[in-house]
Amino acid sequence: MAHNDAFAAQNRHWLSQRGVFAINLISSPGSGKTLLLERTLDQIKGTIPCAVIVGDVHTDHDARRLVGKGARVHQIETIHSCHLNAEQIGKVLPDLVQDGIKLLIIENVGNLVCPAAFDLGEHCKVALLSVTEGEDKPLKYPLLFSVAPVCLLTKIDLIPHLAWNENLCCANLRKIRPDAEILKISAMDGNGMDAWLHFLEYHALRAKSQKQNLGG
Ligand code: MG
Ligand code: ZN
């Protein structure tokens, strides 16, 4: 882990020096990371110069969903590993993150456990929790929800079809991280996208010297 942390510190320094704000999206498989990214790239095209790294155990399906949306995209196939590590990210940065890029979005391998423990050198971890997963994931996987300052509650368009309890879910999140910024969002119908895009724009387009780690 010390090995990984050293690479992560290098990555964060490299990104901060160039004025790039980097986020690390972490969730279980199927919570809607890639759809959110598709819609996000559509919306920030022409406003926030962006690069994307997508991690999956196998296939480049997600990267292929994201091409042609104005961002440079690189897929890492981890093959035997259920998380991305900082060394893998560091190898990709110089080619992928060209001058002028303001935002790097890393879509981690779908997994709620080890991606939370491996710092990639991002400035902010963003946890996704879909409403179909129930309310108690934050209690079952506290590490992720404690190190992510931002939590996106995704697929809210499905709420009418579920017995999902928003108050209970948010209370569970706040038990693990009292200051979590919780955003409800549906990439499918666009509800809640504004607050998410505002968050990205605010941090990505701030002056280079203000790029800072939002904290674990
Ligand atoms: Mg994906
Ligand atoms: Zn792992």
CSV table of C-alpha atoms and ligand atoms in Angstrom, one decimal:
chain,number,residue,atom,x,y,z
A,1,MET,CA,0.0,0.0,0.0
A,2,ALA,CA,2.9,2.4,0.7
A,3,HIS,CA,4.1,1.6,-2.9
A,4,ASN,CA,0.7,2.6,-4.2
A,5,ASP,CA,0.5,5.7,-2.1
A,6,ALA,CA,3.8,6.9,-3.4
A,7,PHE,CA,2.6,6.6,-7.0
A,8,ALA,CA,-0.7,8.3,-6.0
A,9,ALA,CA,1.1,11.3,-4.5
A,10,GLN,CA,3.1,11.6,-7.8
A,11,ASN,CA,-0.1,11.5,-9.8
A,12,ARG,CA,-1.8,14.1,-7.7
A,13,HIS,CA,1.2,16.4,-7.9
A,14,TRP,CA,1.4,15.9,-11.7
A,15,LEU,CA,-2.3,16.7,-12.1
A,16,SER,CA,-2.3,19.7,-9.7
A,17,GLN,CA,0.7,21.3,-11.4
A,18,ARG,CA,-1.2,21.2,-14.7
A,19,GLY,CA,-4.4,22.5,-13.2
A,20,VAL,CA,-6.3,19.3,-13.7
A,21,PHE,CA,-9.1,18.3,-11.3
A,22,ALA,CA,-9.3,14.5,-11.0
A,23,ILE,CA,-12.2,12.5,-9.6
A,24,ASN,CA,-12.4,8.7,-9.0
A,25,LEU,CA,-15.9,7.2,-9.5
A,26,ILE,CA,-16.5,4.2,-7.3
A,27,SER,CA,-19.5,2.0,-7.0
A,28,SER,CA,-20.8,-1.6,-7.3
A,29,PRO,CA,-21.2,-2.9,-10.8
A,30,GLY,CA,-24.4,-1.8,-12.5
A,31,SER,CA,-25.0,1.4,-10.4
A,32,GLY,CA,-24.9,3.6,-13.5
A,33,LYS,CA,-21.3,4.9,-13.7
A,34,THR,CA,-20.9,4.6,-17.4
A,35,LEU,CA,-24.4,6.0,-18.3
A,36,LEU,CA,-23.7,9.0,-16.0
A,37,LEU,CA,-20.4,9.5,-17.8
A,38,GLU,CA,-22.0,9.3,-21.2
A,39,ARG,CA,-24.5,12.0,-20.2
A,40,THR,CA,-21.9,14.1,-18.4
A,41,LEU,CA,-19.6,14.1,-21.4
A,42,ASP,CA,-22.5,15.1,-23.7
A,43,GLN,CA,-23.2,18.1,-21.3
A,44,ILE,CA,-19.6,19.4,-20.7
A,45,LYS,CA,-18.5,19.1,-24.3
A,46,GLY,CA,-17.2,22.5,-25.3
A,47,THR,CA,-17.2,23.8,-21.7
A,48,ILE,CA,-14.8,21.6,-19.7
A,49,PRO,CA,-11.9,20.0,-21.5
A,50,CYS,CA,-11.9,16.5,-20.1
A,51,ALA,CA,-10.1,13.1,-20.3
A,52,VAL,CA,-11.5,9.8,-19.1
A,53,ILE,CA,-9.8,6.6,-17.8
A,54,VAL,CA,-12.2,3.6,-17.6
A,55,GLY,CA,-11.3,0.5,-15.6
A,56,ASP,CA,-12.9,-2.9,-16.1
A,57,VAL,CA,-11.7,-6.4,-15.4
A,58,HIS,CA,-12.4,-7.4,-19.0
A,59,THR,CA,-13.5,-5.7,-22.3
A,60,ASP,CA,-13.3,-2.2,-23.6
A,61,HIS,CA,-17.1,-1.9,-23.9
A,62,ASP,CA,-17.3,1.1,-21.6
A,63,ALA,CA,-14.6,3.1,-23.4
A,64,ARG,CA,-16.3,2.4,-26.7
A,65,ARG,CA,-19.6,3.9,-25.2
A,66,LEU,CA,-17.7,7.1,-24.4
A,67,VAL,CA,-15.8,7.8,-27.6
A,68,GLY,CA,-16.9,10.6,-29.9
A,69,LYS,CA,-18.1,12.8,-27.0
A,70,GLY,CA,-15.3,15.3,-27.0
A,71,ALA,CA,-13.1,13.7,-24.4
A,72,ARG,CA,-10.0,11.5,-24.8
A,73,VAL,CA,-10.8,8.1,-23.4
A,74,HIS,CA,-8.4,5.3,-22.3
A,75,GLN,CA,-9.5,1.9,-21.1
A,76,ILE,CA,-7.5,-0.1,-18.6
A,77,GLU,CA,-8.3,-3.8,-18.5
A,78,THR,CA,-7.2,-5.0,-15.1
A,79,ILE,CA,-7.5,-8.7,-16.0
A,80,HIS,CA,-6.7,-10.3,-12.6
A,81,SER,CA,-7.4,-7.3,-10.4
A,82,CYS,CA,-10.7,-6.0,-9.0
A,83,HIS,CA,-9.5,-2.4,-8.7
A,84,LEU,CA,-7.3,0.2,-10.4
A,85,ASN,CA,-4.0,1.2,-8.8
A,86,ALA,CA,-2.0,4.4,-8.9
A,87,GLU,CA,0.9,3.0,-11.0
A,88,GLN,CA,-1.5,2.1,-13.8
A,89,ILE,CA,-3.0,5.6,-13.8
A,90,GLY,CA,0.5,7.2,-13.8
A,91,LYS,CA,1.5,5.3,-16.9
A,92,VAL,CA,-1.5,6.6,-18.8
A,93,LEU,CA,-1.4,10.3,-17.7
A,94,PRO,CA,1.3,11.8,-19.9
A,95,ASP,CA,-0.2,10.6,-23.2
A,96,LEU,CA,-3.8,11.0,-22.2
A,97,VAL,CA,-3.9,14.3,-20.3
A,98,GLN,CA,-2.8,16.8,-22.9
A,99,ASP,CA,-2.3,20.5,-22.3
A,100,GLY,CA,-5.5,22.4,-21.6
A,101,ILE,CA,-7.4,19.4,-20.0
A,102,LYS,CA,-9.1,20.6,-16.9
A,103,LEU,CA,-10.9,17.5,-15.7
A,104,LEU,CA,-9.9,13.9,-15.4
A,105,ILE,CA,-12.6,11.4,-14.7
A,106,ILE,CA,-11.6,7.9,-13.6
A,107,GLU,CA,-14.3,5.2,-13.7
A,108,ASN,CA,-13.0,2.6,-11.3
A,109,VAL,CA,-13.7,-1.1,-11.6
A,110,GLY,CA,-17.2,-1.9,-10.2
A,111,ASN,CA,-16.4,-2.9,-6.6
A,112,LEU,CA,-17.2,-1.4,-3.3
A,113,VAL,CA,-14.3,-2.8,-1.4
A,114,CYS,CA,-10.7,-2.3,-2.6
A,115,PRO,CA,-11.1,0.7,-4.9
A,116,ALA,CA,-11.9,2.6,-1.7
A,117,ALA,CA,-8.5,1.7,-0.3
A,118,PHE,CA,-6.4,2.4,-3.4
A,119,ASP,CA,-5.6,6.1,-3.7
A,120,LEU,CA,-5.1,6.9,-7.4
A,121,GLY,CA,-4.0,10.4,-7.0
A,122,GLU,CA,-7.4,11.9,-7.5
A,123,HIS,CA,-8.6,15.1,-5.7
A,124,CYS,CA,-12.0,13.6,-4.9
A,125,LYS,CA,-13.5,10.2,-4.6
A,126,VAL,CA,-17.2,10.1,-5.7
A,127,ALA,CA,-19.3,7.2,-4.5
A,128,LEU,CA,-22.4,6.1,-6.5
A,129,LEU,CA,-25.2,4.3,-4.8
A,130,SER,CA,-28.2,3.4,-7.0
A,131,VAL,CA,-31.6,3.4,-5.4
A,132,THR,CA,-32.1,-0.2,-6.5
A,133,GLU,CA,-29.3,-1.3,-4.1
A,134,GLY,CA,-31.3,-0.5,-1.0
A,135,GLU,CA,-30.5,1.8,1.9
A,136,ASP,CA,-27.9,-0.1,3.9
A,137,LYS,CA,-24.9,-0.2,1.6
A,138,PRO,CA,-23.2,2.6,3.5
A,139,LEU,CA,-23.3,0.5,6.7
A,140,LYS,CA,-22.1,-2.6,4.9
A,141,TYR,CA,-19.3,-0.9,3.1
A,142,PRO,CA,-18.3,1.9,5.4
A,143,LEU,CA,-14.8,2.5,4.0
A,144,LEU,CA,-15.9,3.7,0.6
A,145,PHE,CA,-18.7,6.0,2.1
A,146,SER,CA,-16.3,7.4,4.6
A,147,VAL,CA,-13.6,8.4,2.1
A,148,ALA,CA,-15.9,9.9,-0.6
A,149,PRO,CA,-16.8,13.5,0.1
A,150,VAL,CA,-19.5,13.3,-2.6
A,151,CYS,CA,-22.2,10.5,-2.9
A,152,LEU,CA,-24.5,10.3,-5.9
A,153,LEU,CA,-27.8,8.6,-5.4
A,154,THR,CA,-28.4,7.3,-8.9
A,155,LYS,CA,-31.3,6.0,-10.9
A,156,ILE,CA,-33.8,8.1,-9.0
A,157,ASP,CA,-36.2,7.8,-11.9
A,158,LEU,CA,-36.9,4.3,-10.6
A,159,ILE,CA,-38.0,5.5,-7.1
A,160,PRO,CA,-41.8,5.2,-7.9
A,161,HIS,CA,-41.3,1.4,-8.6
A,162,LEU,CA,-39.3,0.7,-5.4
A,163,ALA,CA,-39.8,0.7,-1.6
A,164,TRP,CA,-36.6,2.7,-1.3
A,165,ASN,CA,-36.6,5.0,1.8
A,166,GLU,CA,-34.6,8.1,1.1
A,167,ASN,CA,-34.5,9.4,4.7
A,168,LEU,CA,-33.1,6.1,5.9
A,169,CYS,CA,-30.6,5.9,3.1
A,170,CYS,CA,-29.3,9.5,3.8
A,171,ALA,CA,-29.3,8.8,7.5
A,172,ASN,CA,-27.1,5.8,6.9
A,173,LEU,CA,-24.8,7.8,4.7
A,174,ARG,CA,-24.5,10.5,7.4
A,175,LYS,CA,-23.7,8.0,10.1
A,176,ILE,CA,-20.6,7.0,8.1
A,177,ARG,CA,-19.8,10.5,6.8
A,178,PRO,CA,-21.7,13.4,8.5
A,179,ASP,CA,-20.5,16.0,6.0
A,180,ALA,CA,-21.1,13.9,2.8
A,181,GLU,CA,-22.5,16.0,-0.1
A,182,ILE,CA,-25.4,13.9,-1.3
A,183,LEU,CA,-26.8,14.5,-4.8
A,184,LYS,CA,-29.8,12.7,-6.2
A,185,ILE,CA,-29.5,12.1,-9.9
A,186,SER,CA,-31.0,10.3,-12.9
A,187,ALA,CA,-28.7,10.2,-15.9
A,188,MET,CA,-31.7,8.6,-17.7
A,189,ASP,CA,-34.1,11.5,-17.5
A,190,GLY,CA,-31.6,14.3,-16.5
A,191,ASN,CA,-33.0,15.0,-13.1
A,192,GLY,CA,-30.4,16.3,-10.8
A,193,MET,CA,-27.7,16.6,-13.5
A,194,ASP,CA,-27.4,20.3,-13.0
A,195,ALA,CA,-26.0,20.1,-9.4
A,196,TRP,CA,-23.5,17.4,-10.6
A,197,LEU,CA,-22.3,19.5,-13.6
A,198,HIS,CA,-22.0,22.5,-11.4
A,199,PHE,CA,-19.8,20.6,-9.0
A,200,LEU,CA,-17.5,19.5,-11.8
A,201,GLU,CA,-17.4,22.9,-13.4
A,202,TYR,CA,-16.7,24.7,-10.1
A,203,HIS,CA,-13.7,22.5,-9.3
A,204,ALA,CA,-12.4,22.0,-12.9
A,205,LEU,CA,-12.5,25.6,-14.0
A,206,ARG,CA,-11.1,27.2,-10.8
A,207,ALA,CA,-7.6,28.6,-11.0
A,208,LYS,CA,-4.8,26.1,-11.2
A,209,SER,CA,-3.4,27.2,-7.8
A,210,GLN,CA,-6.7,26.4,-6.2
A,211,LYS,CA,-6.8,22.7,-7.3
A,212,GLN,CA,-6.8,20.8,-4.0
A,213,ASN,CA,-7.5,17.5,-2.5
A,214,LEU,CA,-11.0,17.5,-1.2
A,215,GLY,CA,-10.0,15.0,1.4
A,216,GLY,CA,-10.6,11.3,2.1
B,1,MG,MG,-18.9,0.9,-16.4
B,2,ZN,ZN,-9.3,-5.2,-5.7
